[in-house]
Tab-separated table of C-alpha atoms (C1' of nucleotides) in Angstrom:
chain	number	residue	atom	x	y	z
A	622	MET	CA	-116.997	-27.986	46.474
A	623	ARG	CA	-119.309	-30.230	45.130
A	624	SER	CA	-116.987	-32.596	43.685
A	625	ASP	CA	-113.732	-32.782	41.705
A	626	SER	CA	-114.340	-32.125	37.869
A	627	ARG	CA	-110.867	-32.159	36.781
A	628	LEU	CA	-110.827	-35.376	35.054
A	629	SER	CA	-113.644	-34.660	33.274
A	630	ARG	CA	-112.537	-31.235	32.227
A	631	MET	CA	-109.106	-32.678	30.592
A	632	LEU	CA	-111.056	-35.434	29.025
A	633	HIS	CA	-113.100	-32.582	27.030
A	634	ALA	CA	-110.177	-30.585	26.474
A	635	LEU	CA	-108.019	-33.220	25.152
A	636	ILE	CA	-110.532	-34.046	22.520
A	637	HIS	CA	-110.962	-30.679	21.374
A	638	MET	CA	-107.209	-30.187	21.382
A	639	ASP	CA	-107.006	-33.134	18.870
A	640	ARG	CA	-109.657	-31.526	16.248
A	641	LEU	CA	-107.519	-28.285	16.633
A	642	GLN	CA	-105.004	-27.178	14.241
A	643	GLY	CA	-101.689	-26.226	15.761
A	644	ALA	CA	-101.488	-25.634	19.614
A	645	ALA	CA	-104.259	-24.707	22.017
A	646	THR	CA	-103.633	-21.800	24.241
A	647	SER	CA	-105.025	-21.889	27.757
A	648	GLU	CA	-107.339	-18.895	27.314
A	649	LEU	CA	-108.744	-20.942	23.974
A	650	LEU	CA	-109.300	-24.044	26.223
A	651	ALA	CA	-111.025	-21.933	29.316
A	652	GLY	CA	-113.656	-20.787	27.219
A	653	MET	CA	-114.551	-24.168	26.181
A	654	LEU	CA	-114.512	-25.637	29.653
A	655	ASN	CA	-116.226	-22.302	30.875
A	656	THR	CA	-113.554	-21.485	33.627
A	657	ASN	CA	-109.907	-19.249	33.859
A	658	PRO	CA	-106.453	-20.137	31.731
A	659	VAL	CA	-104.816	-20.437	35.129
A	660	VAL	CA	-107.034	-23.108	35.806
A	661	VAL	CA	-106.453	-24.647	32.904
A	662	ARG	CA	-102.284	-24.466	33.429
A	663	ARG	CA	-102.397	-25.829	36.848
A	664	THR	CA	-104.397	-28.993	35.732
A	665	MET	CA	-102.779	-29.141	32.699
A	666	ALA	CA	-99.447	-29.411	34.376
A	667	GLY	CA	-99.777	-32.894	35.542
A	668	LEU	CA	-100.394	-34.046	31.875
A	669	ARG	CA	-97.383	-32.277	30.670
A	670	ASP	CA	-95.339	-34.118	33.636
A	671	GLN	CA	-96.483	-37.395	32.266
A	672	GLY	CA	-95.418	-36.424	28.926
A	673	LEU	CA	-99.282	-36.635	27.797
A	674	VAL	CA	-98.877	-33.204	26.223
A	675	ARG	CA	-96.415	-30.374	25.437
A	676	SER	CA	-96.498	-27.093	26.152
A	677	GLU	CA	-95.176	-24.167	23.968
A	678	LYS	CA	-94.359	-20.537	25.056
A	679	GLY	CA	-94.729	-17.524	22.946
A	680	HIS	CA	-96.771	-16.438	19.590
A	681	GLY	CA	-98.262	-19.453	18.434
A	682	GLY	CA	-97.664	-21.166	21.364
A	683	GLY	CA	-100.060	-23.370	23.787
A	684	TRP	CA	-100.838	-26.723	24.701
A	685	VAL	CA	-100.437	-29.948	22.091
A	686	LEU	CA	-100.861	-33.736	22.480
A	687	ALA	CA	-97.884	-35.477	22.837
A	688	ARG	CA	-99.354	-39.135	21.710
A	689	PRO	CA	-102.251	-40.061	19.413
A	690	LEU	CA	-105.947	-40.272	21.327
A	691	ASP	CA	-105.985	-43.949	21.162
A	692	GLY	CA	-102.728	-44.209	23.256
A	693	ILE	CA	-104.093	-42.394	26.275
A	694	SER	CA	-106.616	-44.189	28.404
A	695	LEU	CA	-108.784	-42.393	30.600
A	696	LEU	CA	-106.496	-43.896	33.505
A	697	ASP	CA	-103.529	-42.265	32.199
A	698	ILE	CA	-105.072	-39.173	32.961
A	699	TYR	CA	-106.533	-39.849	36.465
A	700	ARG	CA	-102.745	-40.809	36.918
A	701	ALA	CA	-101.546	-37.728	35.350
A	702	LEU	CA	-104.013	-35.896	38.028
A	703	GLY	CA	-102.240	-37.153	41.293
A	704	GLU	CA	-104.996	-39.576	41.598
A	705	PRO	CA	-107.467	-37.430	43.301
A	706	HIS	CA	-109.611	-38.914	46.203
A	707	LEU	CA	-112.372	-40.913	43.963
A	708	PHE	CA	-114.828	-41.347	47.140
A	709	ALA	CA	-116.872	-38.953	49.146
A	710	ILE	CA	-117.300	-41.010	51.924
A	711	GLY	CA	-114.602	-42.299	53.879
A	712	LEU	CA	-113.642	-44.573	57.058
A	713	SER	CA	-113.221	-42.647	60.640
A	714	ALA	CA	-110.309	-42.190	62.657
A	715	ASP	CA	-111.956	-41.406	65.661
A	716	ASN	CA	-110.892	-44.095	68.271
A	717	PRO	CA	-107.988	-46.073	66.376
A	718	ASP	CA	-107.810	-48.511	69.462
A	719	CYS	CA	-111.113	-49.393	69.435
A	720	LEU	CA	-111.466	-53.213	67.629
A	721	VAL	CA	-115.007	-52.441	66.744
A	722	GLU	CA	-113.843	-49.206	64.800
A	723	GLN	CA	-110.910	-51.568	63.437
A	724	ALA	CA	-113.343	-53.901	62.345
A	725	VAL	CA	-116.129	-51.672	60.645
A	726	ASN	CA	-113.098	-49.684	58.899
A	727	GLN	CA	-111.829	-52.921	57.520
A	728	SER	CA	-115.470	-54.086	55.846
A	729	LEU	CA	-116.218	-50.558	54.679
A	730	GLY	CA	-112.532	-50.193	53.224
A	731	ASP	CA	-112.625	-53.588	51.677
A	732	ALA	CA	-115.637	-52.417	49.655
A	733	LEU	CA	-114.177	-49.369	48.726
A	734	ALA	CA	-110.920	-50.531	47.716
A	735	GLU	CA	-112.647	-53.232	45.520
A	736	ALA	CA	-114.993	-50.600	43.880
A	737	ARG	CA	-111.494	-48.235	43.474
A	738	SER	CA	-110.089	-51.323	41.432
A	739	ALA	CA	-112.972	-52.118	39.061
A	740	LEU	CA	-113.459	-48.494	38.487
A	741	LEU	CA	-109.786	-47.972	37.507
A	742	THR	CA	-109.562	-51.261	35.336
A	743	ARG	CA	-112.325	-50.059	33.960
A	744	LEU	CA	-110.976	-46.665	32.721
A	745	GLY	CA	-107.598	-48.320	31.791
A	746	GLN	CA	-109.965	-49.914	29.137
A	747	VAL	CA	-111.408	-46.659	27.554
A	748	THR	CA	-109.277	-44.607	25.450
A	749	LEU	CA	-109.734	-41.058	24.554
A	750	GLY	CA	-109.960	-42.601	21.118
A	751	ASP	CA	-112.970	-44.205	22.337
A	752	LEU	CA	-114.585	-41.025	23.492
A	753	ALA	CA	-113.386	-39.140	20.298
A	754	ARG	CA	-115.316	-41.872	18.382
A	755	GLN	CA	-118.566	-41.455	20.683
A	756	PHE	CA	-118.450	-37.955	20.012
A	757	ASP	CA	-118.025	-38.496	16.210
A	758	ALA	CA	-121.418	-40.658	16.124
A	759	LYS	CA	-123.131	-37.928	18.386
A	760	LEU	CA	-122.130	-35.728	15.454
A	761	ARG	CA	-123.589	-37.886	12.617
A	762	ALA	CA	-126.766	-38.492	14.719
A	763	CYS	CA	-127.283	-34.632	14.726
A	764	GLN	CA	-126.599	-33.941	11.236
A	765	ALA	CA	-128.915	-36.586	10.258
A	766	HIS	CA	-131.531	-34.036	11.152
A	767	LEU	CA	-130.507	-31.323	9.211
A	768	PRO	CA	-131.768	-29.751	5.872
A	769	PRO	CA	-129.736	-32.183	2.759
A	770	HIS	CA	-127.551	-29.229	2.240
A	771	LEU	CA	-126.555	-28.571	5.309
A	772	GLY	CA	-125.223	-32.086	5.410
A	773	ASP	CA	-121.844	-32.125	3.404
A	774	GLY	CA	-120.409	-28.701	3.890
B	285	MET	CA	-114.102	-31.617	54.223
B	286	ARG	CA	-111.758	-34.636	53.860
B	287	SER	CA	-114.346	-36.935	53.455
B	288	ASP	CA	-117.829	-37.754	54.709
B	289	SER	CA	-117.207	-40.718	57.659
B	290	ARG	CA	-121.263	-40.379	58.855
B	291	LEU	CA	-121.705	-44.138	57.074
B	292	SER	CA	-118.398	-45.581	59.151
B	293	ARG	CA	-119.190	-43.940	62.217
B	294	MET	CA	-123.099	-44.889	62.309
B	295	LEU	CA	-121.943	-48.647	61.997
B	296	HIS	CA	-119.496	-48.028	64.771
B	297	ALA	CA	-122.063	-46.892	67.139
B	298	LEU	CA	-124.625	-49.244	66.391
B	299	ILE	CA	-122.277	-51.831	67.268
B	300	HIS	CA	-121.558	-50.477	70.364
B	301	MET	CA	-125.226	-49.932	70.941
B	302	ASP	CA	-125.881	-53.803	70.435
B	303	ARG	CA	-123.456	-54.700	73.311
B	304	LEU	CA	-124.796	-52.514	75.823
B	305	GLN	CA	-127.484	-53.187	77.971
B	306	GLY	CA	-130.138	-50.496	77.974
B	307	ALA	CA	-130.141	-47.182	75.724
B	308	ALA	CA	-126.849	-45.477	75.198
B	309	THR	CA	-126.930	-41.462	75.363
B	310	SER	CA	-125.481	-39.265	73.076
B	311	GLU	CA	-122.944	-38.356	75.212
B	312	LEU	CA	-121.804	-41.665	75.486
B	313	LEU	CA	-121.575	-42.484	71.808
B	314	ALA	CA	-120.087	-39.164	70.948
B	315	GLY	CA	-117.139	-40.324	73.738
B	316	MET	CA	-116.706	-43.440	71.283
B	317	LEU	CA	-116.718	-41.766	68.229
B	318	ASN	CA	-114.819	-38.760	69.516
B	319	THR	CA	-117.043	-36.124	68.633
B	320	ASN	CA	-120.286	-33.922	69.472
B	321	PRO	CA	-123.303	-35.265	71.139
B	322	VAL	CA	-125.317	-32.743	68.732
B	323	VAL	CA	-123.116	-34.476	65.843
B	324	VAL	CA	-124.670	-37.688	66.850
B	325	ARG	CA	-128.153	-36.631	67.119
B	326	ARG	CA	-127.903	-34.818	63.954
B	327	THR	CA	-126.793	-38.114	62.099
B	328	MET	CA	-128.680	-40.668	64.035
B	329	ALA	CA	-131.868	-38.727	63.126
B	330	GLY	CA	-132.175	-40.187	59.848
B	331	LEU	CA	-131.748	-43.776	61.330
B	332	ARG	CA	-134.560	-43.422	63.630
B	333	ASP	CA	-136.782	-41.910	60.773
B	334	GLN	CA	-136.321	-45.347	59.032
B	335	GLY	CA	-137.135	-47.090	61.834
B	336	LEU	CA	-133.213	-48.553	62.746
B	337	VAL	CA	-132.972	-46.767	65.920
B	338	ARG	CA	-135.389	-45.579	68.416
B	339	SER	CA	-134.628	-42.652	70.894
B	340	GLU	CA	-135.880	-42.118	74.033
B	341	LYS	CA	-135.764	-38.867	76.332
B	342	GLY	CA	-135.505	-38.509	79.840
B	343	HIS	CA	-133.913	-40.435	82.541
B	344	GLY	CA	-132.726	-43.818	81.333
B	345	GLY	CA	-132.977	-42.503	77.708
B	346	GLY	CA	-130.933	-42.483	74.818
B	347	TRP	CA	-130.298	-44.610	71.692
B	348	VAL	CA	-131.612	-48.013	71.364
B	349	LEU	CA	-131.805	-50.567	68.316
B	350	ALA	CA	-134.919	-51.229	66.756
B	351	ARG	CA	-133.669	-54.130	64.898
B	352	PRO	CA	-131.375	-56.954	65.460
B	353	LEU	CA	-127.862	-56.480	63.823
B	354	ASP	CA	-128.257	-59.258	61.303
B	355	GLY	CA	-131.610	-57.225	60.277
B	356	ILE	CA	-129.669	-54.313	59.583
B	357	SER	CA	-127.066	-54.078	56.449
B	358	LEU	CA	-124.540	-51.469	55.306
B	359	LEU	CA	-126.547	-50.513	52.451
B	360	ASP	CA	-129.737	-49.605	54.876
B	361	ILE	CA	-127.564	-47.221	57.251
B	362	TYR	CA	-126.153	-45.604	53.803
B	363	ARG	CA	-129.617	-44.552	52.838
B	364	ALA	CA	-131.012	-43.623	56.125
B	365	LEU	CA	-128.415	-41.157	55.742
B	366	GLY	CA	-129.979	-39.669	52.697
B	367	GLU	CA	-127.735	-41.649	49.890
B	368	PRO	CA	-124.917	-39.334	50.666
B	369	HIS	CA	-122.787	-38.511	47.552
B	370	LEU	CA	-120.397	-41.708	47.139
B	371	PHE	CA	-117.899	-40.025	44.504
B	372	ALA	CA	-115.510	-37.363	44.930
B	373	ILE	CA	-114.797	-36.870	41.157
B	374	GLY	CA	-117.897	-35.938	39.136
B	375	LEU	CA	-119.078	-34.653	35.467
B	376	SER	CA	-118.323	-30.961	34.413
B	377	ALA	CA	-121.512	-28.992	33.058
B	378	ASP	CA	-119.325	-26.427	31.891
B	379	ASN	CA	-121.165	-26.450	28.393
B	380	PRO	CA	-123.646	-28.707	28.212
B	381	ASP	CA	-124.367	-28.065	24.261
B	382	CYS	CA	-121.036	-29.232	23.555
B	383	LEU	CA	-120.895	-32.859	21.835
B	384	VAL	CA	-117.599	-33.225	23.338
B	385	GLU	CA	-118.929	-32.989	26.692
B	386	GLN	CA	-121.535	-34.670	26.390
B	387	ALA	CA	-119.645	-37.744	25.103
B	388	VAL	CA	-117.551	-37.655	27.843
B	389	ASN	CA	-119.784	-37.236	30.638
B	390	GLN	CA	-121.621	-40.146	28.845
B	391	SER	CA	-118.841	-42.369	29.264
B	392	LEU	CA	-117.206	-41.347	32.892
B	393	GLY	CA	-121.032	-41.369	33.903
B	394	ASP	CA	-121.317	-44.799	33.079
B	395	ALA	CA	-118.507	-45.866	34.613
B	396	LEU	CA	-119.156	-44.190	37.621
B	397	ALA	CA	-122.998	-45.348	37.725
B	398	GLU	CA	-121.541	-49.114	37.294
B	399	ALA	CA	-118.863	-48.655	40.220
B	400	ARG	CA	-121.801	-47.137	42.442
B	401	SER	CA	-124.117	-50.024	41.770
B	402	ALA	CA	-121.517	-52.690	42.676
B	403	LEU	CA	-120.123	-50.712	45.608
B	404	LEU	CA	-124.226	-50.271	46.769
B	405	THR	CA	-124.718	-54.512	45.831
B	406	ARG	CA	-121.887	-54.877	48.364
B	407	LEU	CA	-123.158	-52.934	51.023
B	408	GLY	CA	-126.505	-54.643	50.697
B	409	GLN	CA	-124.937	-58.069	51.315
B	410	VAL	CA	-123.332	-57.161	54.353
B	411	THR	CA	-124.794	-56.861	57.587
B	412	LEU	CA	-123.767	-55.271	60.773
B	413	GLY	CA	-124.094	-58.983	62.443
B	414	ASP	CA	-121.326	-59.919	60.221
B	415	LEU	CA	-119.220	-56.640	61.292
B	416	ALA	CA	-119.734	-57.530	65.092
B	417	ARG	CA	-118.740	-61.375	64.576
B	418	GLN	CA	-115.667	-59.917	62.868
B	419	PHE	CA	-115.103	-57.867	65.903
B	420	ASP	CA	-115.715	-61.136	68.135
B	421	ALA	CA	-112.906	-62.767	66.332
B	422	LYS	CA	-110.456	-59.783	66.614
B	423	LEU	CA	-111.275	-59.758	70.318
B	424	ARG	CA	-110.595	-63.300	70.422
B	425	ALA	CA	-107.196	-63.004	68.769
B	426	CYS	CA	-106.272	-60.289	70.824
B	427	GLN	CA	-107.025	-62.379	73.832
B	428	ALA	CA	-105.015	-65.143	72.662
B	429	HIS	CA	-101.599	-63.282	73.223
B	430	LEU	CA	-102.697	-62.468	77.051
B	431	PRO	CA	-101.227	-64.586	79.916
B	432	PRO	CA	-103.838	-67.399	81.046
B	433	HIS	CA	-104.970	-65.904	83.982
B	434	LEU	CA	-106.118	-63.050	82.004
B	435	GLY	CA	-108.076	-65.090	79.230
B	436	ASP	CA	-111.084	-65.527	80.897
B	437	GLY	CA	-112.420	-63.338	83.421
C	201	DC	C1'	-87.573	-5.068	21.665
C	202	DA	C1'	-92.641	-5.458	21.716
C	203	DT	C1'	-95.991	-9.251	22.059
C	204	DC	C1'	-97.731	-13.403	23.229
C	205	DA	C1'	-97.907	-17.554	26.187
C	206	DT	C1'	-96.769	-20.555	29.712
C	207	DG	C1'	-95.234	-21.137	34.994
C	208	DT	C1'	-96.204	-19.687	39.381
C	209	DA	C1'	-97.031	-17.600	43.755
C	210	DA	C1'	-100.840	-16.064	46.859
C	211	DC	C1'	-105.292	-14.942	47.777
C	212	DT	C1'	-110.186	-15.247	47.757
C	213	DT	C1'	-114.573	-17.637	47.099
C	214	DA	C1'	-117.754	-21.634	47.072
C	215	DT	C1'	-119.289	-25.834	49.053
C	216	DA	C1'	-120.153	-29.378	52.340
C	217	DA	C1'	-119.367	-32.052	56.639
C	218	DA	C1'	-118.398	-31.128	61.149
C	219	DG	C1'	-118.379	-28.785	65.548
C	220	DC	C1'	-120.514	-25.948	69.035
C	221	DT	C1'	-123.823	-23.197	71.638
C	222	DT	C1'	-128.289	-22.211	73.020
C	223	DC	C1'	-132.675	-23.108	74.437
C	224	DA	C1'	-137.087	-26.166	73.723
C	225	DT	C1'	-139.656	-30.106	74.513
C	226	DG	C1'	-140.828	-34.056	77.266
C	227	DA	C1'	-139.862	-38.155	80.933
C	228	DA	C1'	-138.275	-40.186	85.022
C	229	DA	C1'	-136.797	-39.301	89.711
C	230	DG	C1'	-137.376	-37.375	94.103
D	1070	DC	C1'	-144.660	-29.807	91.560
D	1071	DT	C1'	-139.837	-29.242	90.629
D	1072	DT	C1'	-135.393	-31.289	89.423
D	1073	DT	C1'	-133.133	-33.292	85.977
D	1074	DC	C1'	-131.563	-35.705	82.233
D	1075	DA	C1'	-132.444	-36.473	77.808
D	1076	DT	C1'	-133.294	-35.811	72.752
D	1077	DG	C1'	-134.963	-31.984	69.123
D	1078	DA	C1'	-133.837	-28.903	66.577
D	1079	DA	C1'	-132.130	-23.643	65.232
D	1080	DG	C1'	-128.181	-21.186	63.937
D	1081	DC	C1'	-123.529	-20.084	63.966
D	1082	DT	C1'	-118.524	-21.345	63.405
D	1083	DT	C1'	-114.754	-24.366	62.143
D	1084	DT	C1'	-112.164	-26.713	58.430
D	1085	DA	C1'	-110.936	-28.741	54.273
D	1086	DT	C1'	-110.362	-28.740	49.376
D	1087	DA	C1'	-111.546	-27.741	44.443
D	1088	DA	C1'	-112.138	-23.696	41.924
D	1089	DG	C1'	-111.264	-18.978	41.046
D	1090	DT	C1'	-108.752	-14.665	40.329
D	1091	DT	C1'	-104.908	-11.432	40.518
D	1092	DA	C1'	-99.935	-10.150	39.781
D	1093	DC	C1'	-96.018	-10.788	37.686
D	1094	DA	C1'	-91.557	-13.870	36.024
D	1095	DT	C1'	-89.920	-16.810	32.228
D	1096	DG	C1'	-89.309	-17.386	27.653
D	1097	DA	C1'	-90.320	-17.758	22.629
D	1098	DT	C1'	-91.707	-15.827	18.065
D	1099	DG	C1'	-91.568	-12.028	14.646
DNA sequence: CATCATGTAACTTATAAAGCTTCATGAAAG
DNA sequence: CTTTCATGAAGCTTTATAAGTTACATGATG
């Protein structure tokens, strides 16, 4: 697979859920994410287990946010997904007794660990509320180009 | 595949090559890296094209460093490998017209770009000579635990 | 009880690194 | 010149994992 898009997709889904009245079904979200409802359920399951969203069965059921967007950081989502592998490059374990391999892995491992730490810190500082406000800004910028009678519905 | 170990493996191989007299065959390196000679040739090809190593055919042939270890940074190797994908997580392209997806991708993309930039900067500051000296330190630390008559062969 | 939605198991698909076989090319040794 | 040894490269198989799909069980609403 090219790369793991679960984090990106869940951020996308949660912001849409915030703008909806009522629960969002897996099928509705799957349409937004251009994927399959089962993939939505499978991915959302971790978020539910961490108390970020709730799911309801039956008529009128679906997925709802369990917290305001400002109370959810991108790091919360990453962790709820099980902290998937961040890097596509990794250390080798070809010859664990070799001191050269050990020296290489230590340096490269330190560099990767530092990059990981910096990235997770940054994900912890951004909330879904921030993303939603960026979306609002984009929407306003877009509407500014429309004829006046469409600017305020 | 779990993760791309080509960078780690090439660092490992190049340091061994520096410690050898004469050329190292793909078969010898494959033994050190616990892999196949063809994988070594395929991976080393990029380094040869960038002038980091040279290859010689026939009797006594194999791979030799084209520069001293202190003249090769980890970034040089990464680039010679074709700058493989760094991250296992990525942006989504499920619904490119969706302003929510665009906002998500911009924030997440910025965070990933910043992490990438920091990591590459760091890789550019570490040379293979630095790794070789870390190996020497490990070797000395290891020998310090041996009985005296083995300490100086 | 019929309908709708999630929960879950099990299987298939897609992708890229890694591994492997085979043969061509060319250099050194005899 | 011939043998041997090494890289070069094409082409295929293997492996690991996210993603997609099918099928059915569970449970809530009307």
